[in-house]
Amino acid sequence: GALAFPMFILHGPIGQMFYKKVIAKKLWGQAMPRSFFPVYLLICLLGSHIVNEGFVKSKRVAAFSGRLAIALAARTDGMLHDDES
């Protein structure tokens, strides 16, 4: 469950590097064959683990997110009502 959010964010850009014809052709000369798919999954899993451990679980990121949420909440008057100031 912990890797679901990082996997959701990363699988698209990583997949484009290997399977989108225009990008893959420039990087590798061709789109990767279906047999490469397990390697792609492993790359996504490893990337998701790194992002989860280094970013999602980061106390600095959590503190920044908390401060940002407080700052944004202070500038609104309830749900979706921005202050005029």
A tleap script that builds the chain and sets N, CA, C and O, in Angstrom:
source leaprc.protein.ff14SB
mol = sequence {
  NGLY ALA LEU ALA PHE PRO MET PHE ILE LEU
  HIE GLY PRO ILE GLY GLN MET PHE TYR LYS
  LYS VAL ILE ALA LYS LYS LEU TRP GLY GLN
  ALA MET PRO ARG SER PHE PHE PRO VAL TYR
  LEU LEU ILE CYS LEU LEU GLY SER HIE ILE
  VAL ASN GLU GLY PHE VAL LYS SER LYS ARG
  VAL ALA ALA PHE SER GLY ARG LEU ALA ILE
  ALA LEU ALA ALA ARG THR ASP GLY MET LEU
  HIE ASP ASP GLU CSER
}
set mol.1.N position { 0.790 -1.197 0.000 }
set mol.1.CA position { 0.000 0.000 0.000 }
set mol.1.C position { 0.833 1.262 0.000 }
set mol.1.O position { 0.438 2.261 -0.601 }
set mol.2.N position { 1.990 1.239 0.668 }
set mol.2.CA position { 2.809 2.450 0.779 }
set mol.2.C position { 3.405 2.865 -0.563 }
set mol.2.O position { 3.705 4.040 -0.774 }
set mol.3.N position { 3.577 1.910 -1.461 }
set mol.3.CA position { 4.176 2.235 -2.755 }
set mol.3.C position { 3.145 2.654 -3.800 }
set mol.3.O position { 3.515 3.044 -4.907 }
set mol.4.N position { 1.864 2.579 -3.463 }
set mol.4.CA position { 0.817 2.857 -4.453 }
set mol.4.C position { 0.898 4.275 -4.992 }
set mol.4.O position { 0.834 4.468 -6.207 }
set mol.5.N position { 1.038 5.280 -4.122 }
set mol.5.CA position { 1.085 6.662 -4.605 }
set mol.5.C position { 2.340 6.930 -5.428 }
set mol.5.O position { 2.230 7.467 -6.531 }
set mol.6.N position { 3.543 6.575 -4.932 }
set mol.6.CA position { 4.716 6.796 -5.782 }
set mol.6.C position { 4.647 6.020 -7.100 }
set mol.6.O position { 5.090 6.521 -8.133 }
set mol.7.N position { 4.100 4.812 -7.074 }
set mol.7.CA position { 3.970 4.012 -8.296 }
set mol.7.C position { 3.019 4.694 -9.280 }
set mol.7.O position { 3.276 4.726 -10.483 }
set mol.8.N position { 1.922 5.239 -8.759 }
set mol.8.CA position { 0.957 5.950 -9.599 }
set mol.8.C position { 1.623 7.139 -10.288 }
set mol.8.O position { 1.384 7.392 -11.469 }
set mol.9.N position { 2.452 7.862 -9.551 }
set mol.9.CA position { 3.112 9.050 -10.102 }
set mol.9.C position { 4.211 8.668 -11.104 }
set mol.9.O position { 4.349 9.323 -12.137 }
set mol.10.N position { 4.976 7.645 -10.821 }
set mol.10.CA position { 6.163 7.331 -11.614 }
set mol.10.C position { 5.931 6.435 -12.824 }
set mol.10.O position { 6.677 6.530 -13.798 }
set mol.11.N position { 4.915 5.562 -12.793 }
set mol.11.CA position { 4.810 4.570 -13.859 }
set mol.11.C position { 4.594 5.190 -15.235 }
set mol.11.O position { 5.058 4.644 -16.235 }
set mol.12.N position { 3.899 6.319 -15.301 }
set mol.12.CA position { 3.648 6.962 -16.595 }
set mol.12.C position { 4.916 7.496 -17.249 }
set mol.12.O position { 5.230 7.126 -18.380 }
set mol.13.N position { 5.651 8.365 -16.550 }
set mol.13.CA position { 6.882 8.889 -17.155 }
set mol.13.C position { 7.921 7.802 -17.446 }
set mol.13.O position { 8.595 7.848 -18.475 }
set mol.14.N position { 8.049 6.831 -16.548 }
set mol.14.CA position { 8.999 5.743 -16.791 }
set mol.14.C position { 8.548 4.925 -17.998 }
set mol.14.O position { 9.360 4.568 -18.852 }
set mol.15.N position { 7.262 4.634 -18.064 }
set mol.15.CA position { 6.727 3.883 -19.201 }
set mol.15.C position { 6.938 4.600 -20.520 }
set mol.15.O position { 7.217 3.962 -21.535 }
set mol.16.N position { 6.808 5.920 -20.519 }
set mol.16.CA position { 7.024 6.667 -21.749 }
set mol.16.C position { 8.467 6.571 -22.217 }
set mol.16.O position { 8.733 6.533 -23.419 }
set mol.17.N position { 9.409 6.531 -21.259 }
set mol.17.CA position { 10.818 6.408 -21.645 }
set mol.17.C position { 11.095 5.109 -22.391 }
set mol.17.O position { 11.965 5.066 -23.261 }
set mol.18.N position { 10.367 4.058 -22.059 }
set mol.18.CA position { 10.640 2.757 -22.659 }
set mol.18.C position { 9.663 2.359 -23.761 }
set mol.18.O position { 10.029 1.591 -24.651 }
set mol.19.N position { 8.428 2.862 -23.724 }
set mol.19.CA position { 7.409 2.354 -24.636 }
set mol.19.C position { 6.803 3.385 -25.583 }
set mol.19.O position { 6.263 2.997 -26.618 }
set mol.20.N position { 6.867 4.665 -25.282 }
set mol.20.CA position { 6.344 5.667 -26.220 }
set mol.20.C position { 7.333 5.771 -27.377 }
set mol.20.O position { 8.503 6.097 -27.174 }
set mol.21.N position { 6.862 5.493 -28.585 }
set mol.21.CA position { 7.758 5.329 -29.725 }
set mol.21.C position { 8.682 6.518 -29.953 }
set mol.21.O position { 9.879 6.332 -30.176 }
set mol.22.N position { 8.154 7.726 -29.902 }
set mol.22.CA position { 8.966 8.909 -30.189 }
set mol.22.C position { 10.087 9.058 -29.162 }
set mol.22.O position { 11.235 9.312 -29.526 }
set mol.23.N position { 9.762 8.902 -27.900 }
set mol.23.CA position { 10.760 9.069 -26.842 }
set mol.23.C position { 11.716 7.883 -26.809 }
set mol.23.O position { 12.932 8.070 -26.765 }
set mol.24.N position { 11.183 6.675 -26.831 }
set mol.24.CA position { 12.014 5.472 -26.753 }
set mol.24.C position { 12.982 5.384 -27.934 }
set mol.24.O position { 14.119 4.939 -27.778 }
set mol.25.N position { 12.529 5.805 -29.103 }
set mol.25.CA position { 13.406 5.750 -30.282 }
set mol.25.C position { 14.597 6.684 -30.108 }
set mol.25.O position { 15.717 6.346 -30.490 }
set mol.26.N position { 14.351 7.873 -29.523 }
set mol.26.CA position { 15.459 8.797 -29.300 }
set mol.26.C position { 16.409 8.295 -28.212 }
set mol.26.O position { 17.618 8.505 -28.300 }
set mol.27.N position { 15.868 7.636 -27.191 }
set mol.27.CA position { 16.705 7.168 -26.088 }
set mol.27.C position { 17.395 5.842 -26.386 }
set mol.27.O position { 18.585 5.691 -26.108 }
set mol.28.N position { 16.666 4.883 -26.947 }
set mol.28.CA position { 17.163 3.516 -27.080 }
set mol.28.C position { 17.225 3.019 -28.524 }
set mol.28.O position { 17.733 1.928 -28.781 }
set mol.29.N position { 16.715 3.805 -29.458 }
set mol.29.CA position { 16.707 3.366 -30.849 }
set mol.29.C position { 15.424 2.658 -31.260 }
set mol.29.O position { 15.157 2.489 -32.450 }
set mol.30.N position { 14.626 2.244 -30.273 }
set mol.30.CA position { 13.344 1.578 -30.537 }
set mol.30.C position { 12.561 1.485 -29.236 }
set mol.30.O position { 13.119 1.635 -28.149 }
set mol.31.N position { 11.263 1.236 -29.358 }
set mol.31.CA position { 10.458 0.945 -28.164 }
set mol.31.C position { 10.850 -0.448 -27.677 }
set mol.31.O position { 11.192 -1.324 -28.472 }
set mol.32.N position { 10.796 -0.634 -26.382 }
set mol.32.CA position { 11.196 -1.909 -25.806 }
set mol.32.C position { 10.174 -3.009 -26.147 }
set mol.32.O position { 8.979 -2.733 -26.252 }
set mol.33.N position { 10.640 -4.238 -26.316 }
set mol.33.CA position { 9.723 -5.345 -26.613 }
set mol.33.C position { 8.934 -5.747 -25.366 }
set mol.33.O position { 9.264 -5.340 -24.252 }
set mol.34.N position { 7.898 -6.544 -25.566 }
set mol.34.CA position { 7.080 -7.015 -24.439 }
set mol.34.C position { 7.905 -7.781 -23.407 }
set mol.34.O position { 7.584 -7.758 -22.219 }
set mol.35.N position { 8.943 -8.444 -23.840 }
set mol.35.CA position { 9.780 -9.215 -22.913 }
set mol.35.C position { 10.497 -8.310 -21.907 }
set mol.35.O position { 10.987 -8.798 -20.889 }
set mol.36.N position { 10.567 -7.011 -22.173 }
set mol.36.CA position { 11.209 -6.057 -21.263 }
set mol.36.C position { 10.280 -5.652 -20.120 }
set mol.36.O position { 10.733 -5.062 -19.138 }
set mol.37.N position { 8.995 -5.958 -20.234 }
set mol.37.CA position { 8.005 -5.505 -19.256 }
set mol.37.C position { 8.351 -5.855 -17.811 }
set mol.37.O position { 8.185 -4.994 -16.948 }
set mol.38.N position { 8.822 -7.062 -17.490 }
set mol.38.CA position { 9.207 -7.337 -16.095 }
set mol.38.C position { 10.321 -6.410 -15.586 }
set mol.38.O position { 10.336 -6.037 -14.413 }
set mol.39.N position { 11.237 -6.048 -16.464 }
set mol.39.CA position { 12.301 -5.102 -16.080 }
set mol.39.C position { 11.692 -3.729 -15.811 }
set mol.39.O position { 12.061 -3.057 -14.848 }
set mol.40.N position { 10.763 -3.319 -16.665 }
set mol.40.CA position { 10.054 -2.052 -16.460 }
set mol.40.C position { 9.346 -2.039 -15.107 }
set mol.40.O position { 9.408 -1.047 -14.381 }
set mol.41.N position { 8.672 -3.140 -14.767 }
set mol.41.CA position { 7.999 -3.220 -13.468 }
set mol.41.C position { 8.992 -3.117 -12.317 }
set mol.41.O position { 8.725 -2.445 -11.321 }
set mol.42.N position { 10.116 -3.772 -12.450 }
set mol.42.CA position { 11.147 -3.712 -11.412 }
set mol.42.C position { 11.681 -2.292 -11.263 }
set mol.42.O position { 11.888 -1.824 -10.144 }
set mol.43.N position { 11.905 -1.608 -12.370 }
set mol.43.CA position { 12.362 -0.214 -12.321 }
set mol.43.C position { 11.316 0.652 -11.618 }
set mol.43.O position { 11.665 1.487 -10.783 }
set mol.44.N position { 10.044 0.459 -11.945 }
set mol.44.CA position { 8.972 1.215 -11.286 }
set mol.44.C position { 8.928 0.923 -9.791 }
set mol.44.O position { 8.769 1.842 -8.987 }
set mol.45.N position { 9.067 -0.334 -9.411 }
set mol.45.CA position { 9.067 -0.698 -7.994 }
set mol.45.C position { 10.242 -0.073 -7.251 }
set mol.45.O position { 10.066 0.486 -6.168 }
set mol.46.N position { 11.422 -0.164 -7.819 }
set mol.46.CA position { 12.596 0.426 -7.170 }
set mol.46.C position { 12.479 1.942 -7.067 }
set mol.46.O position { 12.785 2.526 -6.028 }
set mol.47.N position { 12.037 2.569 -8.144 }
set mol.47.CA position { 11.837 4.021 -8.117 }
set mol.47.C position { 10.799 4.427 -7.087 }
set mol.47.O position { 10.973 5.422 -6.383 }
set mol.48.N position { 9.726 3.666 -6.999 }
set mol.48.CA position { 8.674 3.957 -6.024 }
set mol.48.C position { 9.183 3.807 -4.599 }
set mol.48.O position { 8.845 4.609 -3.729 }
set mol.49.N position { 9.989 2.789 -4.360 }
set mol.49.CA position { 10.568 2.592 -3.030 }
set mol.49.C position { 11.479 3.767 -2.662 }
set mol.49.O position { 11.418 4.274 -1.542 }
set mol.50.N position { 12.309 4.193 -3.589 }
set mol.50.CA position { 13.217 5.318 -3.338 }
set mol.50.C position { 12.429 6.591 -3.059 }
set mol.50.O position { 12.745 7.314 -2.114 }
set mol.51.N position { 11.414 6.876 -3.863 }
set mol.51.CA position { 10.590 8.071 -3.653 }
set mol.51.C position { 9.840 7.981 -2.327 }
set mol.51.O position { 9.740 8.975 -1.607 }
set mol.52.N position { 9.316 6.811 -1.998 }
set mol.52.CA position { 8.593 6.634 -0.745 }
set mol.52.C position { 9.501 6.879 0.460 }
set mol.52.O position { 9.131 7.605 1.383 }
set mol.53.N position { 10.676 6.279 0.447 }
set mol.53.CA position { 11.596 6.416 1.578 }
set mol.53.C position { 12.222 7.803 1.646 }
set mol.53.O position { 12.391 8.352 2.734 }
set mol.54.N position { 12.566 8.372 0.502 }
set mol.54.CA position { 13.289 9.639 0.486 }
set mol.54.C position { 12.426 10.887 0.455 }
set mol.54.O position { 12.897 11.968 0.807 }
set mol.55.N position { 11.169 10.757 0.038 }
set mol.55.CA position { 10.320 11.943 -0.096 }
set mol.55.C position { 9.038 11.821 0.715 }
set mol.55.O position { 8.765 12.660 1.574 }
set mol.56.N position { 8.258 10.795 0.452 }
set mol.56.CA position { 6.951 10.669 1.105 }
set mol.56.C position { 7.094 10.559 2.616 }
set mol.56.O position { 6.312 11.165 3.348 }
set mol.57.N position { 8.074 9.801 3.101 }
set mol.57.CA position { 8.270 9.611 4.538 }
set mol.57.C position { 9.133 10.701 5.178 }
set mol.57.O position { 9.364 10.675 6.387 }
set mol.58.N position { 9.604 11.643 4.390 }
set mol.58.CA position { 10.511 12.676 4.896 }
set mol.58.C position { 9.813 13.595 5.901 }
set mol.58.O position { 8.722 14.102 5.639 }
set mol.59.N position { 10.447 13.798 7.038 }
set mol.59.CA position { 9.907 14.706 8.056 }
set mol.59.C position { 9.951 16.153 7.566 }
set mol.59.O position { 9.076 16.949 7.906 }
set mol.60.N position { 10.951 16.492 6.781 }
set mol.60.CA position { 11.032 17.859 6.215 }
set mol.60.C position { 9.868 18.111 5.263 }
set mol.60.O position { 9.264 19.184 5.291 }
set mol.61.N position { 9.552 17.135 4.427 }
set mol.61.CA position { 8.427 17.278 3.498 }
set mol.61.C position { 7.114 17.378 4.275 }
set mol.61.O position { 6.256 18.195 3.941 }
set mol.62.N position { 6.954 16.548 5.312 }
set mol.62.CA position { 5.736 16.587 6.129 }
set mol.62.C position { 5.594 17.944 6.828 }
set mol.62.O position { 4.498 18.501 6.879 }
set mol.63.N position { 6.689 18.472 7.361 }
set mol.63.CA position { 6.647 19.770 8.034 }
set mol.63.C position { 6.304 20.875 7.044 }
set mol.63.O position { 5.493 21.751 7.343 }
set mol.64.N position { 6.921 20.834 5.865 }
set mol.64.CA position { 6.625 21.837 4.845 }
set mol.64.C position { 5.165 21.759 4.413 }
set mol.64.O position { 4.499 22.785 4.279 }
set mol.65.N position { 4.668 20.540 4.193 }
set mol.65.CA position { 3.270 20.359 3.790 }
set mol.65.C position { 2.315 20.897 4.853 }
set mol.65.O position { 1.305 21.522 4.532 }
set mol.66.N position { 2.641 20.649 6.116 }
set mol.66.CA position { 1.810 21.165 7.208 }
set mol.66.C position { 1.786 22.681 7.228 }
set mol.66.O position { 0.722 23.285 7.368 }
set mol.67.N position { 2.962 23.307 7.088 }
set mol.67.CA position { 3.028 24.779 7.063 }
set mol.67.C position { 2.268 25.342 5.857 }
set mol.67.O position { 1.571 26.350 5.968 }
set mol.68.N position { 2.410 24.686 4.718 }
set mol.68.CA position { 1.708 25.137 3.514 }
set mol.68.C position { 0.193 25.021 3.678 }
set mol.68.O position { -0.544 25.923 3.278 }
set mol.69.N position { -0.273 23.926 4.259 }
set mol.69.CA position { -1.708 23.743 4.483 }
set mol.69.C position { -2.253 24.817 5.421 }
set mol.69.O position { -3.336 25.353 5.189 }
set mol.70.N position { -1.508 25.129 6.474 }
set mol.70.CA position { -1.938 26.178 7.413 }
set mol.70.C position { -1.984 27.524 6.710 }
set mol.70.O position { -2.938 28.283 6.883 }
set mol.71.N position { -0.958 27.829 5.914 }
set mol.71.CA position { -0.920 29.108 5.188 }
set mol.71.C position { -2.078 29.214 4.200 }
set mol.71.O position { -2.706 30.267 4.089 }
set mol.72.N position { -2.361 28.134 3.487 }
set mol.72.CA position { -3.474 28.168 2.529 }
set mol.72.C position { -4.820 28.262 3.240 }
set mol.72.O position { -5.719 28.967 2.780 }
set mol.73.N position { -4.962 27.554 4.360 }
set mol.73.CA position { -6.216 27.612 5.116 }
set mol.73.C position { -6.456 29.001 5.680 }
set mol.73.O position { -7.605 29.434 5.775 }
set mol.74.N position { -5.400 29.707 6.054 }
set mol.74.CA position { -5.536 31.055 6.601 }
set mol.74.C position { -6.021 32.053 5.546 }
set mol.74.O position { -6.521 33.125 5.886 }
set mol.75.N position { -5.874 31.703 4.291 }
set mol.75.CA position { -6.266 32.603 3.203 }
set mol.75.C position { -7.625 32.264 2.602 }
set mol.75.O position { -8.009 32.828 1.577 }
set mol.76.N position { -8.344 31.359 3.224 }
set mol.76.CA position { -9.675 31.013 2.725 }
set mol.76.C position { -10.687 31.141 3.852 }
set mol.76.O position { -10.341 31.106 5.032 }
set mol.77.N position { -11.937 31.288 3.460 }
set mol.77.CA position { -13.034 31.404 4.419 }
set mol.77.C position { -13.923 30.181 4.249 }
set mol.77.O position { -15.010 30.269 3.678 }
set mol.78.N position { -13.462 29.055 4.740 }
set mol.78.CA position { -14.220 27.822 4.563 }
set mol.78.C position { -13.889 27.179 3.232 }
set mol.78.O position { -12.907 27.536 2.582 }
set mol.79.N position { -14.713 26.233 2.836 }
set mol.79.CA position { -14.431 25.492 1.612 }
set mol.79.C position { -14.580 26.352 0.370 }
set mol.79.O position { -15.645 26.901 0.085 }
set mol.80.N position { -13.496 26.447 -0.347 }
set mol.80.CA position { -13.470 27.061 -1.686 }
set mol.80.C position { -13.910 28.520 -1.728 }
set mol.80.O position { -14.364 28.993 -2.769 }
set mol.81.N position { -13.785 29.235 -0.621 }
set mol.81.CA position { -14.126 30.647 -0.614 }
set mol.81.C position { -12.859 31.444 -0.329 }
set mol.81.O position { -12.433 31.526 0.823 }
set mol.82.N position { -12.257 32.025 -1.345 }
set mol.82.CA position { -11.039 32.809 -1.152 }
set mol.82.C position { -11.361 34.158 -0.525 }
set mol.82.O position { -12.399 34.760 -0.801 }
set mol.83.N position { -10.449 34.620 0.327 }
set mol.83.CA position { -10.590 35.978 0.874 }
set mol.83.C position { -10.347 36.978 -0.227 }
set mol.83.O position { -9.608 36.695 -1.169 }
set mol.84.N position { -10.951 38.133 -0.128 }
set mol.84.CA position { -10.791 39.194 -1.119 }
set mol.84.C position { -9.437 39.886 -0.966 }
set mol.84.O position { -8.979 40.537 -1.905 }
set mol.85.N position { -8.789 39.764 0.189 }
set mol.85.CA position { -7.540 40.503 0.439 }
set mol.85.C position { -6.362 39.974 -0.307 }
set mol.85.O position { -5.260 40.508 -0.181 }
savepdb mol mol.pdb
quit
